[in-house]
C-alpha cells in the first residue's frame, strides 16, 4: 500500500525456515579468524512490553500458533472476508467455495500497464463447501488446509514461490472433480495424465508411485484419492515440450519446505533458496530476471514462462542462487570536494532551514513524523559538517527530545500519539497515530525506516543515547526484519523478515493484501531506505549480526528496485507494448506506471527516488536509462532548456536523480535547484540537503 503524499571479509549467514510456527536465521559470530556461523537468535526484545493497541481482533484463516503473515505474497489467503487469488508465479491460484483453481496467467502489456491477472484454468472441486486455512509457511512455501464444515481437513494445497507446480495432498479418502479432462498423452509416462488448456499442456503427476491414470474415473474428470495421496499439476513452459518428460520426473518428488541462505562480501551479496522435497530430489522452479546473476549450477535451459516481472527460465534444481551488487549504508553525501563559495551558500541555507525546522512542530503520525526526524537528522549532519555549531546544537537538542518521546516504552499509556503499541491480534508493533493503514500492517518498513535512520545517525555519535532509545528502536527493527521469529508470551510470535520476500528480493507494502492482483509495493526507494536505516542503526549499536543482515537486505532490495521498478529490461518480450519507462507500482499480478496518490508521471518516478541519502547512488549506473526516465517524467527531451519543467511534483527528487547523469548534469541541476519553488521541496527533505547532494555529485 502507499499513500497520498503532500568492504572487507565475507560475512556468511543462513536463513532456515520450515512450515512451522517459527523461522530460524543463522547469524555470524565473531571468531578468531574470519567469521564463524552459528544458529541465529531472535532479537532480545519484548513486544508485550509496549501497551496493547486499542484495536479489535482481526479474523484470520490461519492455524493456531502461526505468526499472522502480514506483508506476504500470500497474505490475501489469510485476511479479509474472502480469500484473494495469490501468485506463486509463474502460476496463480485462487480458492473457491468448494475447492481451488489454478492456471498460468496470460501476460500482456499495453500503455502503462503490464497485465497478468489470475487465470482459473483448471478447477478442482471437493463436492462440498470448504474453507482454506493457512497451516504452515516459510520463506518460499505455503500449506493451505481445505477444511470442511465438520472441521475435518479434506486435503492440503502446497504452493511454492517461483514454481509452476501446484500440489495437493488428500487428508482423507475423497473424490476430486476437475473441470478439464485429463488423459494419457504421447511422449509422457503412462502413469501421468495431461490436458490441453488454453493451448498449453497441463500435466497431472502422482507422488510415491501413485498411478494417476488408474485413479482417474468418469471420463478423466474425477480423481479418487486416498488419505495421504499427493498429486501435482505442472504447466508446460514455452519451448519446453521436448523436455516435459524430464520435468515430470522432478515433479514426482513434491516440494515440502524451503531453506534460505545468504552471504555478504565486499563486492556482492548472494542469496540462495534450497527447495526441500519429500524424497530429497530436485524441484522444478524458475529463475526470474533479478536472479540472472547466477550463483549456482542449476540447469535452467528447459523453457520459459512469461510473467509480469519478465521472462523466467525453467530450472530443475535443488538450490537456486543469485548475486546482487553490494551496497554499503550511507547517510550524508561527501562534501569534501565543495568549493568555498558553494560551502558558504549551503551553510547559509542550512541556517535558514534549521530556523524553519525549530519553528515547527514535527508531525505526530509515524510516517510524516518519522520523515521529519530523518530530515532533521540530515540537517544536523550538514550543520556539523559546515561548522554551524550553535545551529547544530540547537537542532540536536530538539531531535533528541522528540526521539526520546517517541521511544518511551509506556508512552501510549499517557498520550494518544508519538508512541508505539503492540497489536496482539496482528502480532505487530503499531505507531500512534497510525497513518496510511499502518494499523493494518501497511508500510511498516517505510515508516520505521525513517526512525531507524534518524536513530542510527544520532546514536553513531552518542552511544549513550543509543542505549536509551534501544528498547523501542530495536522493536521497530524486529517488527519488519527480525532475523528469527520473536517469541511473545501468550500467543504467536512476530515473524522473521515480516515484509521481505526472499525469492523476489524485495518487500511487500500491504499488510492484509486485500487485492485480486496480489500484494504490492510502490516506493521501492523507501524500502531501500528502511534497510539503509537498519544498517546504520546496527552499526551504531555494534551489532555485527544485524549489520550483515541489513547489508544483504539493502543490496538485494536495491537490485530488485532497478530490475522491476526503474531499470527493467525494455527488450524483454513481456513488455512489448508498454509505453512506460518505469513501473512505479509492482504487484504479483500486474505492474503499472501509477501511484496511489497522483497520475502525474513525475510522481511515478519521484516516489522511486525519495528519500535521497548517501546510498541513493544505487539508482545510477545506466545513464541512458536515468535520462529516459527523466524525459518521461518531465515530458521534455531537453532536460535543461526550461527550468520551469522541474516545477512539478517531486521536482527536488527528480533533480537529485538527474545528478546521477554525471557532473555536468549535476551542475545544471544545482542551478535549477536554487530557484525551485519552496512547495517542490519534499517534506522529508530541505533545500540545503538538495544543494548539498547536487554539489557532491557535480
mmCIF file with all atom_site columns, N, CA, C and O in Angstrom, residues 4-24:
data_model
loop_
_atom_site.group_PDB
_atom_site.id
_atom_site.type_symbol
_atom_site.label_atom_id
_atom_site.label_alt_id
_atom_site.label_comp_id
_atom_site.label_asym_id
_atom_site.label_entity_id
_atom_site.label_seq_id
_atom_site.pdbx_PDB_ins_code
_atom_site.Cartn_x
_atom_site.Cartn_y
_atom_site.Cartn_z
_atom_site.occupancy
_atom_site.B_iso_or_equiv
_atom_site.pdbx_formal_charge
_atom_site.auth_seq_id
_atom_site.auth_comp_id
_atom_site.auth_asym_id
_atom_site.auth_atom_id
_atom_site.pdbx_PDB_model_num
ATOM 1  N N  . UNK A 1 4  ? -1.322 9.040   -0.232 1.00 0.00 ? 4  UNK A N  1
ATOM 2  C CA . UNK A 1 4  ? -1.242 10.341  -0.877 1.00 0.00 ? 4  UNK A CA 1
ATOM 3  C C  . UNK A 1 4  ? -0.090 11.081  -0.223 1.00 0.00 ? 4  UNK A C  1
ATOM 4  O O  . UNK A 1 4  ? 0.196  10.883  0.944  1.00 0.00 ? 4  UNK A O  1
ATOM 5  N N  . UNK A 1 5  ? 0.649  11.916  -0.919 1.00 0.00 ? 5  UNK A N  1
ATOM 6  C CA . UNK A 1 5  ? 1.900  12.448  -0.385 1.00 0.00 ? 5  UNK A CA 1
ATOM 7  C C  . UNK A 1 5  ? 1.967  13.953  -0.474 1.00 0.00 ? 5  UNK A C  1
ATOM 8  O O  . UNK A 1 5  ? 1.616  14.540  -1.466 1.00 0.00 ? 5  UNK A O  1
ATOM 9  N N  . UNK A 1 6  ? 1.702  14.802  0.465  1.00 0.00 ? 6  UNK A N  1
ATOM 10 C CA . UNK A 1 6  ? 1.973  16.244  0.429  1.00 0.00 ? 6  UNK A CA 1
ATOM 11 C C  . UNK A 1 6  ? 3.349  16.223  -0.218 1.00 0.00 ? 6  UNK A C  1
ATOM 12 O O  . UNK A 1 6  ? 3.734  15.257  -0.680 1.00 0.00 ? 6  UNK A O  1
ATOM 13 N N  . UNK A 1 7  ? 33.921 -2.639  2.724  1.00 0.00 ? 7  UNK A N  1
ATOM 14 C CA . UNK A 1 7  ? 34.396 -3.859  2.011  1.00 0.00 ? 7  UNK A CA 1
ATOM 15 C C  . UNK A 1 7  ? 35.418 -4.642  2.849  1.00 0.00 ? 7  UNK A C  1
ATOM 16 O O  . UNK A 1 7  ? 36.230 -4.093  3.469  1.00 0.00 ? 7  UNK A O  1
ATOM 17 N N  . UNK A 1 8  ? 35.240 -5.706  2.833  1.00 0.00 ? 8  UNK A N  1
ATOM 18 C CA . UNK A 1 8  ? 36.055 -6.448  3.741  1.00 0.00 ? 8  UNK A CA 1
ATOM 19 C C  . UNK A 1 8  ? 35.809 -7.921  3.613  1.00 0.00 ? 8  UNK A C  1
ATOM 20 O O  . UNK A 1 8  ? 35.491 -8.434  2.565  1.00 0.00 ? 8  UNK A O  1
ATOM 21 N N  . UNK A 1 9  ? 36.034 -8.655  4.655  1.00 0.00 ? 9  UNK A N  1
ATOM 22 C CA . UNK A 1 9  ? 35.864 -10.112 4.631  1.00 0.00 ? 9  UNK A CA 1
ATOM 23 C C  . UNK A 1 9  ? 34.406 -10.471 4.464  1.00 0.00 ? 9  UNK A C  1
ATOM 24 O O  . UNK A 1 9  ? 33.516 -9.738  4.882  1.00 0.00 ? 9  UNK A O  1
ATOM 25 N N  . UNK A 1 10 ? 34.191 -11.598 3.850  1.00 0.00 ? 10 UNK A N  1
ATOM 26 C CA . UNK A 1 10 ? 32.815 -12.052 3.641  1.00 0.00 ? 10 UNK A CA 1
ATOM 27 C C  . UNK A 1 10 ? 32.171 -12.400 4.968  1.00 0.00 ? 10 UNK A C  1
ATOM 28 O O  . UNK A 1 10 ? 32.797 -12.949 5.857  1.00 0.00 ? 10 UNK A O  1
ATOM 29 N N  . UNK A 1 11 ? 30.898 -12.059 5.085  1.00 0.00 ? 11 UNK A N  1
ATOM 30 C CA . UNK A 1 11 ? 30.081 -12.457 6.227  1.00 0.00 ? 11 UNK A CA 1
ATOM 31 C C  . UNK A 1 11 ? 29.082 -13.474 5.727  1.00 0.00 ? 11 UNK A C  1
ATOM 32 O O  . UNK A 1 11 ? 28.422 -13.248 4.723  1.00 0.00 ? 11 UNK A O  1
ATOM 33 N N  . UNK A 1 12 ? 28.988 -14.599 6.360  1.00 0.00 ? 12 UNK A N  1
ATOM 34 C CA . UNK A 1 12 ? 28.115 -15.673 5.904  1.00 0.00 ? 12 UNK A CA 1
ATOM 35 C C  . UNK A 1 12 ? 26.991 -15.855 6.898  1.00 0.00 ? 12 UNK A C  1
ATOM 36 O O  . UNK A 1 12 ? 27.226 -15.978 8.099  1.00 0.00 ? 12 UNK A O  1
ATOM 37 N N  . UNK A 1 13 ? 25.759 -15.869 6.388  1.00 0.00 ? 13 UNK A N  1
ATOM 38 C CA . UNK A 1 13 ? 24.598 -16.112 7.211  1.00 0.00 ? 13 UNK A CA 1
ATOM 39 C C  . UNK A 1 13 ? 23.698 -17.065 6.474  1.00 0.00 ? 13 UNK A C  1
ATOM 40 O O  . UNK A 1 13 ? 23.722 -17.139 5.257  1.00 0.00 ? 13 UNK A O  1
ATOM 41 N N  . UNK A 1 14 ? 22.874 -17.781 7.201  1.00 0.00 ? 14 UNK A N  1
ATOM 42 C CA . UNK A 1 14 ? 21.947 -18.720 6.576  1.00 0.00 ? 14 UNK A CA 1
ATOM 43 C C  . UNK A 1 14 ? 20.586 -18.576 7.213  1.00 0.00 ? 14 UNK A C  1
ATOM 44 O O  . UNK A 1 14 ? 20.487 -18.493 8.420  1.00 0.00 ? 14 UNK A O  1
ATOM 45 N N  . UNK A 1 15 ? 19.556 -18.516 6.392  1.00 0.00 ? 15 UNK A N  1
ATOM 46 C CA . UNK A 1 15 ? 18.186 -18.442 6.874  1.00 0.00 ? 15 UNK A CA 1
ATOM 47 C C  . UNK A 1 15 ? 17.542 -19.788 6.631  1.00 0.00 ? 15 UNK A C  1
ATOM 48 O O  . UNK A 1 15 ? 17.453 -20.251 5.507  1.00 0.00 ? 15 UNK A O  1
ATOM 49 N N  . UNK A 1 16 ? 17.107 -20.442 7.692  1.00 0.00 ? 16 UNK A N  1
ATOM 50 C CA . UNK A 1 16 ? 16.440 -21.733 7.586  1.00 0.00 ? 16 UNK A CA 1
ATOM 51 C C  . UNK A 1 16 ? 15.012 -21.571 8.035  1.00 0.00 ? 16 UNK A C  1
ATOM 52 O O  . UNK A 1 16 ? 14.750 -21.087 9.127  1.00 0.00 ? 16 UNK A O  1
ATOM 53 N N  . UNK A 1 17 ? 14.085 -21.961 7.201  1.00 0.00 ? 17 UNK A N  1
ATOM 54 C CA . UNK A 1 17 ? 12.690 -21.842 7.566  1.00 0.00 ? 17 UNK A CA 1
ATOM 55 C C  . UNK A 1 17 ? 11.965 -23.120 7.214  1.00 0.00 ? 17 UNK A C  1
ATOM 56 O O  . UNK A 1 17 ? 12.373 -23.888 6.367  1.00 0.00 ? 17 UNK A O  1
ATOM 57 N N  . UNK A 1 18 ? 10.864 -23.352 7.874  1.00 0.00 ? 18 UNK A N  1
ATOM 58 C CA . UNK A 1 18 ? 10.057 -24.534 7.589  1.00 0.00 ? 18 UNK A CA 1
ATOM 59 C C  . UNK A 1 18 ? 8.614  -24.215 7.880  1.00 0.00 ? 18 UNK A C  1
ATOM 60 O O  . UNK A 1 18 ? 8.295  -23.193 8.462  1.00 0.00 ? 18 UNK A O  1
ATOM 61 N N  . UNK A 1 19 ? 7.727  -25.087 7.470  1.00 0.00 ? 19 UNK A N  1
ATOM 62 C CA . UNK A 1 19 ? 6.303  -24.861 7.694  1.00 0.00 ? 19 UNK A CA 1
ATOM 63 C C  . UNK A 1 19 ? 5.953  -25.169 9.145  1.00 0.00 ? 19 UNK A C  1
ATOM 64 O O  . UNK A 1 19 ? 5.277  -26.149 9.451  1.00 0.00 ? 19 UNK A O  1
ATOM 65 N N  . UNK A 1 20 ? 6.442  -24.336 10.019 1.00 0.00 ? 20 UNK A N  1
ATOM 66 C CA . UNK A 1 20 ? 6.172  -24.468 11.444 1.00 0.00 ? 20 UNK A CA 1
ATOM 67 C C  . UNK A 1 20 ? 5.850  -23.103 11.984 1.00 0.00 ? 20 UNK A C  1
ATOM 68 O O  . UNK A 1 20 ? 5.710  -22.137 11.246 1.00 0.00 ? 20 UNK A O  1
ATOM 69 N N  . UNK A 1 21 ? 5.761  -23.002 13.293 1.00 0.00 ? 21 UNK A N  1
ATOM 70 C CA . UNK A 1 21 ? 5.417  -21.720 13.897 1.00 0.00 ? 21 UNK A CA 1
ATOM 71 C C  . UNK A 1 21 ? 6.604  -20.805 14.035 1.00 0.00 ? 21 UNK A C  1
ATOM 72 O O  . UNK A 1 21 ? 6.459  -19.674 14.434 1.00 0.00 ? 21 UNK A O  1
ATOM 73 N N  . UNK A 1 22 ? 7.806  -21.266 13.748 1.00 0.00 ? 22 UNK A N  1
ATOM 74 C CA . UNK A 1 22 ? 8.976  -20.412 13.902 1.00 0.00 ? 22 UNK A CA 1
ATOM 75 C C  . UNK A 1 22 ? 9.816  -20.422 12.643 1.00 0.00 ? 22 UNK A C  1
ATOM 76 O O  . UNK A 1 22 ? 9.820  -21.370 11.870 1.00 0.00 ? 22 UNK A O  1
ATOM 77 N N  . UNK A 1 23 ? 10.553 -19.314 12.456 1.00 0.00 ? 23 UNK A N  1
ATOM 78 C CA . UNK A 1 23 ? 11.545 -19.224 11.406 1.00 0.00 ? 23 UNK A CA 1
ATOM 79 C C  . UNK A 1 23 ? 12.897 -19.104 12.096 1.00 0.00 ? 23 UNK A C  1
ATOM 80 O O  . UNK A 1 23 ? 13.004 -18.507 13.147 1.00 0.00 ? 23 UNK A O  1
ATOM 81 N N  . UNK A 1 24 ? 13.930 -19.622 11.499 1.00 0.00 ? 24 UNK A N  1
ATOM 82 C CA . UNK A 1 24 ? 15.261 -19.528 12.087 1.00 0.00 ? 24 UNK A CA 1
ATOM 83 C C  . UNK A 1 24 ? 16.221 -18.910 11.102 1.00 0.00 ? 24 UNK A C  1
ATOM 84 O O  . UNK A 1 24 ? 16.154 -19.157 9.916  1.00 0.00 ? 24 UNK A O  1
#
